[in-house]
Coordinates of C-alpha atoms and ligand atoms in Angstrom, one line a residue:
X458 CA 16.6 31.5 3.5
X459 CA 14.8 31.9 0.3
X460 CA 11.3 32.9 0.9
X461 CA 10.0 30.4 -1.8
X462 CA 11.2 27.4 0.4
X463 CA 9.5 29.0 3.4
X464 CA 6.3 29.6 1.4
X465 CA 6.1 25.9 0.2
X466 CA 6.8 24.7 3.6
X467 CA 4.0 26.8 5.0
X468 CA 1.7 25.7 2.3
X469 CA 2.7 22.0 2.9
X470 CA 2.1 22.0 6.6
X471 CA -1.4 23.7 6.1
X472 CA -2.4 20.4 4.4
X473 CA -0.2 18.0 6.5
X474 CA -1.0 19.6 10.0
X475 CA 2.3 18.6 11.8
X476 CA 2.3 19.1 15.4
X477 CA 6.2 20.6 15.1
X478 CA 8.0 21.7 12.1
X479 CA 11.8 21.4 12.6
X480 CA 14.5 22.9 9.9
X481 CA 17.2 20.3 10.1
X482 CA 20.7 21.9 10.0
X483 CA 22.7 18.5 9.4
X484 CA 24.8 18.8 12.6
X485 CA 25.8 15.8 14.6
X486 CA 24.0 17.2 17.5
X487 CA 20.8 17.5 15.8
X488 CA 21.5 13.7 14.3
X489 CA 22.2 12.5 18.1
X490 CA 19.0 14.0 19.3
X491 CA 17.1 12.2 16.5
X492 CA 18.6 9.0 16.8
X493 CA 18.2 9.1 20.6
X494 CA 14.4 9.5 19.9
X495 CA 14.3 6.9 17.6
X496 CA 16.1 4.6 20.2
X497 CA 13.5 5.6 22.8
X498 CA 10.5 4.7 20.8
X499 CA 11.9 1.6 19.2
X500 CA 12.4 2.8 15.6
X501 CA 16.0 2.2 16.0
X502 CA 18.0 -0.3 18.1
X503 CA 21.5 0.5 19.1
X504 CA 24.1 -2.0 18.1
X505 CA 26.9 -3.0 20.2
X506 CA 28.8 0.0 20.8
X507 CA 32.2 -1.9 21.1
X508 CA 31.9 -3.5 17.8
X509 CA 29.7 -1.3 15.8
X510 CA 30.1 2.3 17.1
X511 CA 27.1 4.5 16.2
X512 CA 25.6 1.9 14.4
X513 CA 21.6 1.2 14.4
X514 CA 19.4 -1.5 13.5
X515 CA 15.9 -0.4 11.8
X516 CA 13.3 -3.0 11.1
X517 CA 10.6 -1.7 8.5
X518 CA 7.2 -2.6 8.2
X519 CA 7.3 -6.0 6.5
X520 CA 5.1 -4.8 3.7
X521 CA 7.8 -1.7 3.1
X522 CA 11.1 -3.5 2.2
X523 CA 11.7 -2.6 -1.4
X524 CA 10.7 0.0 -4.2
X525 CA 7.4 -0.3 -5.6
X526 CA 7.5 0.2 -9.2
X527 CA 3.8 -0.2 -9.8
X528 CA 3.0 2.6 -7.4
X529 CA 5.7 5.0 -9.0
X530 CA 4.2 7.4 -11.4
X531 CA 5.5 10.2 -13.9
X532 CA 2.8 12.9 -13.9
X533 CA 3.7 14.7 -17.3
X534 CA 0.7 16.5 -18.9
X535 CA 0.8 14.0 -21.8
X536 CA 1.0 10.1 -21.2
X537 CA 3.2 10.0 -24.5
X538 CA 6.0 11.9 -22.6
X539 CA 6.3 9.3 -19.8
X540 CA 6.3 6.7 -22.6
X541 CA 5.3 2.8 -22.5
X542 CA 7.9 1.9 -19.7
X543 CA 6.6 4.3 -17.2
X544 CA 3.3 4.4 -15.2
X545 CA 1.7 7.9 -15.9
X546 CA -1.0 9.7 -14.2
X547 CA -1.8 13.2 -15.3
X548 CA -1.3 15.8 -12.8
X549 CA -4.9 16.4 -12.5
X550 CA -5.5 13.1 -11.4
X551 CA -2.5 13.2 -9.0
X552 CA -4.0 16.1 -7.2
X553 CA -7.3 14.3 -6.8
X554 CA -5.9 10.9 -5.8
X555 CA -2.7 11.3 -4.3
X556 CA -2.7 15.0 -2.7
X557 CA -5.8 14.2 -0.1
X558 CA -3.6 11.3 1.4
X559 CA -1.2 14.3 2.6
X560 CA -4.4 15.8 4.4
X561 CA -3.7 15.8 8.1
X562 CA -1.1 12.9 7.5
X563 CA 1.5 14.6 10.1
X564 CA -1.0 15.4 12.6
X565 CA 0.5 14.6 16.1
X566 CA 3.9 14.2 14.4
X567 CA 6.9 16.3 13.6
X568 CA 7.6 17.8 10.0
X569 CA 11.4 17.9 9.3
X570 CA 12.4 20.1 6.5
X571 CA 15.6 18.7 5.1
X572 CA 17.6 20.9 2.7
X573 CA 20.3 18.8 0.7
X574 CA 22.7 19.0 -1.9
X575 CA 23.1 16.4 -4.7
X576 CA 26.6 16.7 -5.7
X577 CA 29.8 18.4 -4.1
X578 CA 29.3 21.6 -2.4
X579 CA 31.5 23.4 -4.8
X580 CA 30.3 21.7 -8.1
X581 CA 28.7 23.8 -11.0
X582 CA 26.5 20.6 -11.5
X583 CA 25.1 20.3 -7.8
X584 CA 21.5 20.5 -7.6
X585 CA 19.7 21.7 -4.5
X586 CA 16.6 19.5 -3.0
X587 CA 14.1 20.2 -0.1
X588 CA 12.4 17.3 1.2
X589 CA 10.0 17.4 4.0
X590 CA 9.1 14.6 5.8
X591 CA 7.5 12.9 9.0
X592 CA 10.2 10.3 9.2
X593 CA 13.2 10.8 11.4
X594 CA 14.7 7.6 10.1
X595 CA 14.6 9.1 6.6
X596 CA 16.3 12.5 8.0
X597 CA 19.1 10.2 9.5
X598 CA 19.3 8.4 6.3
X599 CA 19.5 11.6 4.3
X600 CA 22.2 12.8 6.5
X601 CA 24.6 10.0 5.4
X602 CA 23.1 9.9 1.5
X603 CA 23.4 13.6 0.8
X604 CA 25.1 16.8 2.0
X605 CA 22.3 17.9 4.4
X606 CA 21.4 20.9 6.3
X607 CA 23.5 24.0 6.6
X608 CA 25.5 23.5 3.3
X609 CA 22.2 23.4 1.6
X610 CA 20.7 26.3 3.5
X611 CA 23.9 28.1 2.5
X612 CA 23.3 27.5 -1.1
X613 CA 19.6 28.4 -0.9
X614 CA 20.6 31.9 1.1
X615 CA 22.3 32.9 -2.1
X616 CA 18.7 33.4 -3.6
X617 CA 18.6 30.4 -5.8
X618 CA 15.0 29.7 -6.8
X619 CA 16.1 26.5 -8.6
X620 CA 15.3 23.9 -6.2
X621 CA 13.7 20.7 -6.2
X622 CA 10.7 20.2 -3.7
X623 CA 9.9 17.0 -2.3
X624 CA 7.2 16.0 0.1
X625 CA 7.2 12.5 1.9
X626 CA 5.0 11.4 4.4
X627 CA 4.8 7.8 5.9
X628 CA 1.0 7.6 5.6
X629 CA -0.2 4.4 6.9
X630 CA 2.5 2.5 5.3
X631 CA -0.2 0.2 3.4
X632 CA 0.6 -0.4 -0.3
X633 CA -3.1 0.6 -1.1
X634 CA -2.4 4.2 0.0
X635 CA 1.3 4.5 -1.4
X636 CA 2.3 6.5 -4.3
X637 CA 5.5 7.8 -5.5
X638 CA 4.8 10.5 -8.0
X639 CA 7.2 12.7 -10.1
X640 CA 6.2 16.2 -11.8
X641 CA 8.7 16.6 -14.5
X642 CA 7.2 20.1 -15.5
X643 CA 7.2 21.6 -12.0
X644 CA 10.3 19.4 -10.8
X645 CA 8.2 18.2 -7.9
X646 CA 8.1 15.1 -6.0
X647 CA 5.4 13.5 -3.9
X648 CA 6.1 10.3 -1.9
X649 CA 3.3 8.8 0.5
X650 CA 2.9 5.5 2.2
X651 CA 6.5 4.2 2.3
X652 CA 9.5 4.6 4.5
X653 CA 11.8 2.5 2.2
X654 CA 15.1 4.2 1.1
X655 CA 14.3 4.3 -2.9
X656 CA 10.6 5.4 -2.2
X657 CA 11.7 7.7 0.6
X658 CA 14.9 9.3 0.4
X659 CA 13.8 11.7 -2.3
X660 CA 17.5 12.7 -3.2
X661 CA 18.3 9.4 -4.5
X662 CA 15.9 7.7 -7.2
X663 CA 13.2 10.5 -7.2
X664 CA 15.7 13.6 -7.8
X665 CA 19.2 12.3 -8.8
X666 CA 17.5 9.9 -11.4
X667 CA 13.9 10.5 -12.5
X668 CA 13.8 14.2 -12.2
X669 CA 17.5 15.0 -13.0
X670 CA 17.1 12.7 -16.1
X671 CA 14.5 15.1 -17.8
X672 CA 16.6 18.1 -16.4
X673 CA 19.5 16.7 -18.4
X674 CA 17.4 16.2 -21.3
X675 CA 16.6 19.8 -21.1
X676 CA 19.9 20.9 -20.3
X677 CA 22.3 18.6 -22.6
X678 CA 23.7 16.2 -20.0
X679 CA 22.7 12.6 -18.7
X680 CA 21.6 11.3 -15.0
X681 CA 22.6 7.8 -15.1
X682 CA 22.1 4.8 -12.8
X683 CA 26.1 4.2 -12.7
X684 CA 28.9 3.5 -10.4
X685 CA 32.0 5.3 -11.4
X686 CA 35.5 3.9 -10.6
X687 CA 39.1 5.0 -11.1
X688 CA 41.2 2.1 -12.1
X689 CA 44.7 2.9 -11.4
X690 CA 47.5 0.8 -13.4
X691 CA 51.1 0.1 -12.4
X692 CA 52.3 3.1 -14.0
X693 CA 50.2 5.1 -11.8
X694 CA 47.9 6.6 -14.4
X695 CA 44.0 6.5 -14.0
X696 CA 41.2 5.1 -16.3
X697 CA 37.7 6.0 -15.3
X698 CA 34.9 3.9 -15.9
X699 CA 31.3 4.1 -15.5
X700 CA 29.0 1.1 -15.1
X701 CA 25.1 0.8 -15.4
X702 CA 23.9 -2.4 -13.8
X703 CA 20.3 -2.9 -12.4
X704 CA 19.6 -2.8 -8.8
X705 CA 21.1 -5.4 -6.8
X706 CA 23.5 -6.6 -9.6
X707 CA 26.8 -5.6 -8.0
X708 CA 27.6 -1.9 -8.8
X709 CA 28.2 -1.4 -5.2
X710 CA 30.7 -4.4 -5.2
X711 CA 32.4 -3.4 -8.7
X712 CA 32.8 0.2 -7.4
X713 CA 34.5 -0.7 -4.2
X714 CA 36.4 -3.8 -5.7
X715 CA 39.6 -5.0 -3.6
X716 CA 42.3 -5.8 -6.6
X717 CA 44.0 -9.3 -6.1
X718 CA 46.7 -7.4 -8.2
X719 CA 47.1 -4.5 -5.8
X720 CA 50.7 -5.6 -5.4
X721 CA 51.5 -5.3 -9.0
X722 CA 50.0 -1.9 -8.7
X723 CA 46.4 -2.3 -10.0
X724 CA 43.8 -0.8 -7.8
X725 CA 40.4 0.4 -7.9
X726 CA 39.1 4.0 -6.5
X727 CA 35.6 4.3 -5.9
X728 CA 34.0 7.7 -7.0
X729 CA 30.4 6.6 -6.9
X730 CA 28.5 3.2 -6.5
X731 CA 25.0 4.0 -7.8
X732 CA 24.4 7.4 -9.6
X733 CA 26.2 9.4 -12.1
X734 CA 25.7 12.9 -13.5
X735 CA 27.7 13.1 -16.9
X736 CA 28.3 16.5 -18.5
X737 CA 30.3 17.1 -21.8
X738 CA 33.6 18.7 -20.9
X739 CA 35.3 21.6 -22.9
X740 CA 37.9 19.0 -24.2
X741 CA 35.1 16.9 -25.7
X742 CA 35.2 14.3 -23.1
X743 CA 32.3 13.0 -20.7
X744 CA 32.9 14.1 -17.1
X745 CA 30.8 12.2 -14.2
X746 CA 30.1 13.4 -10.9
X747 CA 28.6 11.1 -8.0
X748 CA 25.8 13.3 -6.5
X749 CA 25.7 11.2 -3.5
X750 CA 27.8 11.2 -0.4
X751 CA 26.6 7.7 1.1
X752 CA 26.0 4.4 -0.1
X753 CA 22.7 2.4 0.4
X754 CA 23.8 -1.0 -0.5
X755 CA 22.3 -4.6 -0.3
X756 CA 23.7 -6.2 2.8
X757 CA 23.2 -10.2 2.0
X758 CA 26.3 -11.6 0.2
X759 CA 28.5 -8.7 1.5
X760 CA 31.4 -10.3 3.3
X761 CA 35.2 -9.8 3.6
X762 CA 35.9 -11.5 0.3
X763 CA 33.0 -10.1 -1.8
X764 CA 33.4 -6.5 -0.7
X765 CA 36.0 -6.2 2.1
X766 CA 35.7 -2.3 1.8
X767 CA 32.1 -2.6 2.5
X768 CA 32.7 -4.6 5.5
X769 CA 35.1 -2.0 6.7
X770 CA 32.9 1.1 5.8
X771 CA 29.4 -0.4 7.6
X772 CA 31.2 -1.1 10.9
X773 CA 30.8 2.3 12.1
X774 CA 28.4 5.2 12.0
X775 CA 25.6 3.1 9.7
X776 CA 22.2 2.4 9.7
X777 CA 21.2 -1.3 9.0
X778 CA 17.8 -2.0 7.9
X779 CA 16.0 -5.4 7.9
X780 CA 19.3 -7.3 8.5
X781 CA 19.3 -9.9 11.7
X782 CA 20.8 -9.5 15.0
X783 CA 23.0 -11.6 16.8
X784 CA 23.0 -12.1 20.7
X785 CA 25.6 -9.6 21.5
X786 CA 23.8 -7.0 19.5
X787 CA 26.2 -7.7 16.2
X788 CA 24.5 -7.8 12.9
X789 CA 24.0 -10.8 10.4
X790 CA 23.0 -11.6 7.1
X791 CA 23.0 -14.4 4.8
X792 CA 26.4 -14.7 3.1
X793 CA 28.3 -13.1 5.8
X794 CA 31.7 -14.7 6.8
X795 CA 32.1 -17.6 9.2
X796 CA 29.5 -19.8 10.4
X797 CA 25.9 -19.1 10.6
X798 CA 25.1 -18.2 14.1
X799 CA 22.9 -20.6 16.3
X800 CA 20.6 -18.1 17.5
X801 CA 19.6 -14.8 15.9
X802 CA 16.7 -12.4 16.0
X803 CA 15.3 -12.3 12.3
X804 CA 14.5 -8.9 10.4
X805 CA 11.2 -9.1 11.8
X806 CA 12.4 -9.4 15.5
X807 CA 11.4 -13.0 15.9
X808 CA 13.8 -15.7 17.4
X809 CA 15.6 -17.5 14.6
X810 CA 17.8 -20.7 14.3
X811 CA 19.3 -22.3 11.2
X812 CA 16.5 -24.9 11.5
X813 CA 13.9 -22.1 11.1
X814 CA 14.1 -22.6 7.4
X815 CA 13.5 -18.9 6.7
X816 CA 15.7 -16.2 5.6
X817 CA 17.1 -14.3 8.9
X818 CA 17.9 -11.1 6.9
X819 CA 15.5 -10.0 4.2
X820 CA 17.1 -10.3 0.7
X821 CA 16.7 -6.7 0.2
X822 CA 18.1 -5.7 3.5
X823 CA 20.6 -2.8 3.3
X824 CA 23.3 -0.6 4.8
X825 CA 23.4 3.2 4.8
X826 CA 26.9 4.1 5.1
X827 CA 29.0 7.3 4.6
X828 CA 31.3 7.4 1.7
X829 CA 34.1 8.9 3.5
X830 CA 34.4 5.3 5.4
X831 CA 35.2 3.6 2.2
X832 CA 38.7 2.7 2.5
X833 CA 39.0 2.7 -1.5
X834 CA 37.5 6.1 -1.8
X835 CA 38.8 8.0 -4.5
X836 CA 40.7 11.2 -3.7
X837 CA 38.8 12.6 -6.7
X838 CA 35.4 11.6 -5.7
X839 CA 34.3 15.4 -4.9
X840 CA 36.2 17.1 -7.7
X841 CA 34.0 20.0 -8.9
X842 CA 34.2 19.0 -12.4
X843 CA 33.9 15.4 -12.0
X844 CA 36.2 12.6 -13.6
X845 CA 36.7 11.9 -17.3
X846 CA 35.2 8.8 -18.4
X847 CA 37.1 6.5 -21.0
X848 CA 34.5 3.9 -20.8
X849 CA 31.0 2.8 -19.9
X850 CA 29.9 -0.7 -19.1
X851 CA 26.4 -1.9 -19.4
X852 CA 25.6 -5.2 -17.7
X853 CA 22.9 -7.2 -16.9
X854 CA 22.2 -10.3 -15.0
X855 CA 21.8 -13.1 -17.5
X856 CA 22.1 -17.1 -17.2
X857 CA 22.5 -17.6 -20.8
X858 CA 23.2 -15.8 -24.1
X859 CA 25.4 -12.8 -23.1
X860 CA 29.1 -13.2 -23.3
X861 CA 31.3 -12.2 -20.1
X862 CA 32.2 -8.8 -21.9
X863 CA 32.1 -7.6 -25.6
X864 CA 33.0 -4.0 -26.8
X865 CA 30.7 -2.3 -28.9
X866 CA 32.0 -0.8 -32.5
X867 CA 31.1 2.7 -31.5
X868 CA 29.1 5.1 -29.8
X869 CA 25.8 4.6 -31.8
X870 CA 26.3 0.8 -31.4
X871 CA 27.0 1.1 -27.8
X872 CA 23.8 3.1 -27.3
X873 CA 22.0 0.3 -28.9
X874 CA 23.5 -2.4 -26.4
X875 CA 22.4 -0.1 -23.6
X876 CA 18.7 0.3 -25.2
X877 CA 18.4 -3.3 -25.5
X878 CA 20.1 -4.4 -22.4
X879 CA 18.0 -7.1 -20.1
X880 CA 18.3 -8.6 -16.9
X881 CA 16.8 -11.1 -14.5
X882 CA 14.9 -9.3 -11.8
X883 CA 16.3 -8.9 -8.3
X884 CA 14.7 -8.3 -4.8
X885 CA 15.2 -4.6 -4.8
X886 CA 11.9 -4.2 -6.3
X887 CA 8.6 -6.0 -5.0
X888 CA 7.7 -8.7 -7.5
X889 CA 8.7 -12.0 -9.1
X890 CA 12.5 -12.3 -8.9
X891 CA 14.6 -14.0 -11.7
X892 CA 12.5 -13.0 -14.7
X893 CA 14.3 -11.8 -17.7
X894 CA 13.0 -8.1 -18.6
X895 CA 14.7 -5.4 -20.8
X896 CA 16.1 -2.9 -18.6
X897 CA 17.7 -0.1 -21.1
X898 CA 20.9 1.6 -19.4
X899 CA 19.5 -0.2 -15.9
X900 CA 17.2 2.9 -16.2
X901 CA 13.8 1.4 -16.7
X902 CA 12.7 2.3 -13.0
X903 CA 14.2 5.4 -13.2
X904 CA 13.9 7.3 -16.5
X905 CA 11.6 10.2 -15.9
X906 CA 10.5 10.4 -19.7
X907 CA 9.8 8.8 -22.6
X908 CA 12.8 5.9 -23.1
X909 CA 12.6 6.6 -26.9
X910 CA 13.5 10.1 -26.3
X911 CA 16.2 9.4 -24.0
X912 CA 18.2 7.2 -26.3
X913 CA 17.5 10.1 -28.7
X914 CA 19.4 12.3 -26.2
X915 CA 22.1 9.6 -25.5
X916 CA 22.8 9.6 -29.4
X917 CA 22.8 13.4 -29.2
X918 CA 25.4 13.5 -26.6
X919 CA 27.5 11.1 -28.3
X920 CA 27.7 13.7 -31.4
X921 CA 28.4 16.4 -29.3
X922 CA 31.0 15.2 -27.6
X923 CA 34.4 14.9 -29.5
X924 CA 35.8 12.2 -27.4
X925 CA 33.0 10.2 -25.8
X926 CA 33.7 6.8 -23.9
X927 CA 34.0 3.2 -25.6
X928 CA 31.1 1.4 -24.5
X929 CA 31.2 -2.3 -23.6
X930 CA 28.5 -4.8 -22.4
X931 CA 29.2 -7.2 -19.4
X932 CA 27.8 -10.2 -17.9
X933 CA 29.1 -11.8 -14.6
X934 CA 26.1 -14.1 -14.4
X935 CA 26.5 -16.8 -17.2
X936 CA 26.0 -20.3 -15.8
X937 CA 27.1 -23.8 -16.8
X938 CA 25.1 -26.7 -17.7
X939 CA 24.4 -27.4 -14.0
X940 CA 23.3 -23.7 -13.2
X941 CA 26.4 -22.9 -11.3
X942 CA 28.1 -19.4 -12.1
X943 CA 31.1 -19.8 -14.3
X944 CA 32.7 -16.6 -13.6
X945 CA 34.1 -16.2 -9.9
X946 CA 33.3 -12.3 -10.1
X947 CA 34.1 -9.8 -7.2
X948 CA 37.9 -9.3 -6.9
X949 CA 38.5 -11.1 -10.2
X950 CA 36.4 -8.8 -12.4
X951 CA 39.6 -6.7 -12.1
X952 CA 40.7 -9.0 -15.3
X953 CA 37.8 -7.5 -17.0
X954 CA 38.8 -4.1 -16.2
X955 CA 42.2 -4.6 -17.2
X956 CA 41.0 -5.8 -20.7
X957 CA 38.6 -2.8 -21.0
X958 CA 41.6 -0.5 -20.2
X959 CA 44.0 -2.3 -23.0
X960 CA 41.1 -2.0 -25.5
X961 CA 40.8 1.7 -24.7
X962 CA 44.5 2.3 -25.0
X963 CA 44.8 -0.2 -27.9
X964 CA 47.6 -1.8 -25.9
X965 CA 47.2 -4.9 -27.4
X966 CA 44.1 -4.2 -29.4
X967 CA 42.7 -6.7 -31.7
X968 CA 45.0 -9.2 -30.9
X969 CA 43.5 -9.8 -27.6
X970 CA 40.0 -10.0 -29.1
X971 CA 37.9 -11.5 -31.9
X972 CA 35.3 -9.7 -33.8
X973 CA 31.8 -11.4 -33.4
X974 CA 28.4 -10.2 -34.7
X975 CA 27.9 -8.7 -31.4
X976 CA 31.1 -6.8 -31.0
X977 CA 34.7 -7.5 -30.0
X978 CA 34.9 -10.4 -27.7
X979 CA 38.2 -11.1 -25.6
X980 CA 40.3 -14.1 -26.1
X981 CA 40.2 -16.5 -22.9
X982 CA 43.9 -15.8 -22.7
X983 CA 43.4 -12.1 -22.7
X984 CA 41.4 -12.6 -19.6
X985 CA 43.3 -15.1 -18.0
X986 CA 40.8 -18.0 -17.6
X987 CA 43.4 -20.5 -17.5
X988 CA 45.1 -18.9 -14.3
X989 CA 42.0 -18.8 -12.8
X990 CA 41.5 -22.7 -13.2
X991 CA 38.5 -22.4 -15.7
X992 CA 38.1 -25.5 -17.7
X993 CA 38.2 -24.9 -21.6
X994 CA 34.8 -25.9 -22.0
X995 CA 33.8 -23.2 -19.2
X996 CA 36.1 -20.7 -21.0
X997 CA 34.3 -21.4 -24.2
X998 CA 30.7 -21.0 -22.6
X999 CA 31.8 -17.6 -21.0
X1000 CA 32.7 -16.3 -24.3
X1001 CA 30.3 -18.1 -26.6
X1002 CA 28.1 -16.2 -29.1
X1003 CA 25.4 -18.7 -30.1
X1004 CA 23.6 -17.6 -33.3
X1005 CA 20.3 -19.2 -32.8
X1006 CA 20.0 -17.9 -29.2
X1007 CA 21.0 -14.4 -30.6
X1008 CA 18.5 -14.6 -33.4
X1009 CA 15.7 -15.2 -30.6
X1010 CA 17.2 -12.5 -28.4
X1011 CA 17.2 -10.0 -31.6
X1012 CA 13.3 -11.0 -32.2
X1013 CA 12.7 -10.3 -28.6
X1014 CA 14.6 -6.9 -28.8
X1015 CA 12.6 -6.0 -31.8
X1016 CA 9.1 -6.4 -30.1
X1017 CA 10.5 -4.2 -27.3
X1018 CA 11.9 -1.5 -29.5
X1019 CA 8.9 -1.4 -31.5
X1020 CA 6.7 -0.5 -28.5
X1021 CA 7.9 2.8 -28.5
X1022 CA 6.5 3.4 -32.2
X1023 CA 7.5 7.0 -33.5
X1024 CA 9.7 7.7 -30.5
X1025 CA 12.1 5.0 -31.6
X1026 CA 15.3 6.8 -33.0
X1027 CA 15.9 5.7 -36.4
X1028 CA 19.5 5.0 -35.5
X1029 CA 18.5 2.4 -33.0
X1030 CA 16.4 0.6 -35.5
X1031 CA 19.1 0.6 -37.9
X1032 CA 21.4 -0.8 -35.4
X1033 CA 18.8 -3.4 -34.7
X1034 CA 18.5 -4.3 -38.3
X1035 CA 22.4 -4.3 -38.5
X1036 CA 22.7 -6.8 -35.7
X1037 CA 20.5 -9.0 -37.7
X1038 CA 22.3 -8.8 -40.6
X1039 CA 25.3 -9.7 -39.1
X1040 CA 23.8 -12.6 -37.4
X1041 CA 22.2 -14.1 -40.6
X1042 CA 24.9 -13.0 -43.6
X1043 CA 23.2 -15.3 -45.9
X1044 CA 19.7 -14.9 -45.2
X1045 CA 17.5 -13.8 -47.7
Ligands
LIG1386 C1 19.1 1.1 -5.0 C2 18.2 0.3 -6.3 O1 18.6 1.3 -3.9 O2 18.8 0.5 -7.5 O3 20.2 1.7 -5.4 O4 17.3 0.0 -5.9
LIG1387 MN1 20.4 1.7 -7.6

């Protein structure tokens, strides 16, 4: 054990005053003890062992069901280093306002010390974190989501002083006393007042995205909110594709996609479904690892058609949070297969029937499940160097304006597409749902430093990589005049992935695409809209580039980009100007 960890644990316990301190080894015996304790005190409900072996239901405080972005802070010395898209608090103010909330906060409780790795045990890119928490539910989730316990203690025992401390306490769970604070200078995390995954499992959004993004900027790599998948083609070769989509926009479903063309040899393998750490390889390609070891996915809408692999994965050894429970201790959520049960217990523990007129599961209810239970898990998911990326997809949820897919002209243009992407908000964060907001690279809530500097870093990485991936923009969510989704999505997204691969390999090249002011848009035939039974009108809408809509879009992008002032890279400003020129070729 490194004494630096022990010293920090001592320091924290002098403030938080737990009754007991338990160092977690991550063993199954330890987990069984924790789970038994939580079943005994009602924190967990054991689900039907015959149908859902070793699965547990957790009902959270109803005020604590999603990430709270307005209570999430970057505590850099200077506000400009957090940038206009982050909440900022000075480290001194944080010590005054947040630290006192930890005072005696663990009195009468146990403090768990959770050492964990983000990344495969033998990868040079792996980072060590230590989370102390007074929530056994957090410990049980961390055990699924990270490599937790002995494996991390072993790494610390080698004397590494490079580890990320994270202090978590449930506090009183009220939003009034809730803060999630990140100190990029000391690489420290404080989280108080929430037990929700994204706020409390500190390895995930706090370390692997916000703190890691700042480390990546300093060290020349990227920490991204991206899935990673391997696309296998009939000749057996693999194309690795990463995809950045905002929370609850289908990263998990795409990463675990079950191919309708499997019999022809087209298959998807999951490397990761939420986070990618991307390094430049000696071959000039970008190589990605998934730092996590489990999936924390949105339950509603998951079924045997949309994500059969997830349904298989969550049927054992999983934690289900804020879903509904059936009379035989099964689980249910909106959008599950089969008829709606006549009687349920809803996510708050109340009796529910279809006549209740409320949702039985919370819209942001979640499953936590080990990656190794995913039938489509890539054999390369723990490769120490990661997998080489050939393409990056940026995707938002847009009812209008954005075509199903288009390809950027080059890296710099691709970075511009990422910088200006927008999406309608979802239930993954508290606040209004369905509002279009700019969410650059799907990192709006997760970039630990000034987003303008982050784009500059992306541009720099592209310059240093001799062979960077091709960049595409996708939108599964375009609707028709009646407001219905045109694109069937899910398994059929395979058609889009195949086109991406053809583009990269220039199999059919330009003949499968047309050049537009946005980039290269596929022909409907290249995607096979006819085979899918889409009407010509729907296919046209799916790939339409409406000049007027795009001129308005470009105006909106302009306002957003200019909010970064002199931190906006010149190349991004130029790309924006170039888009406007392409949209208005005869403008004076
Ligand atoms: C998540 C999120 O939980 O993005 O992955 O909110
Ligand atoms: Mn996410």
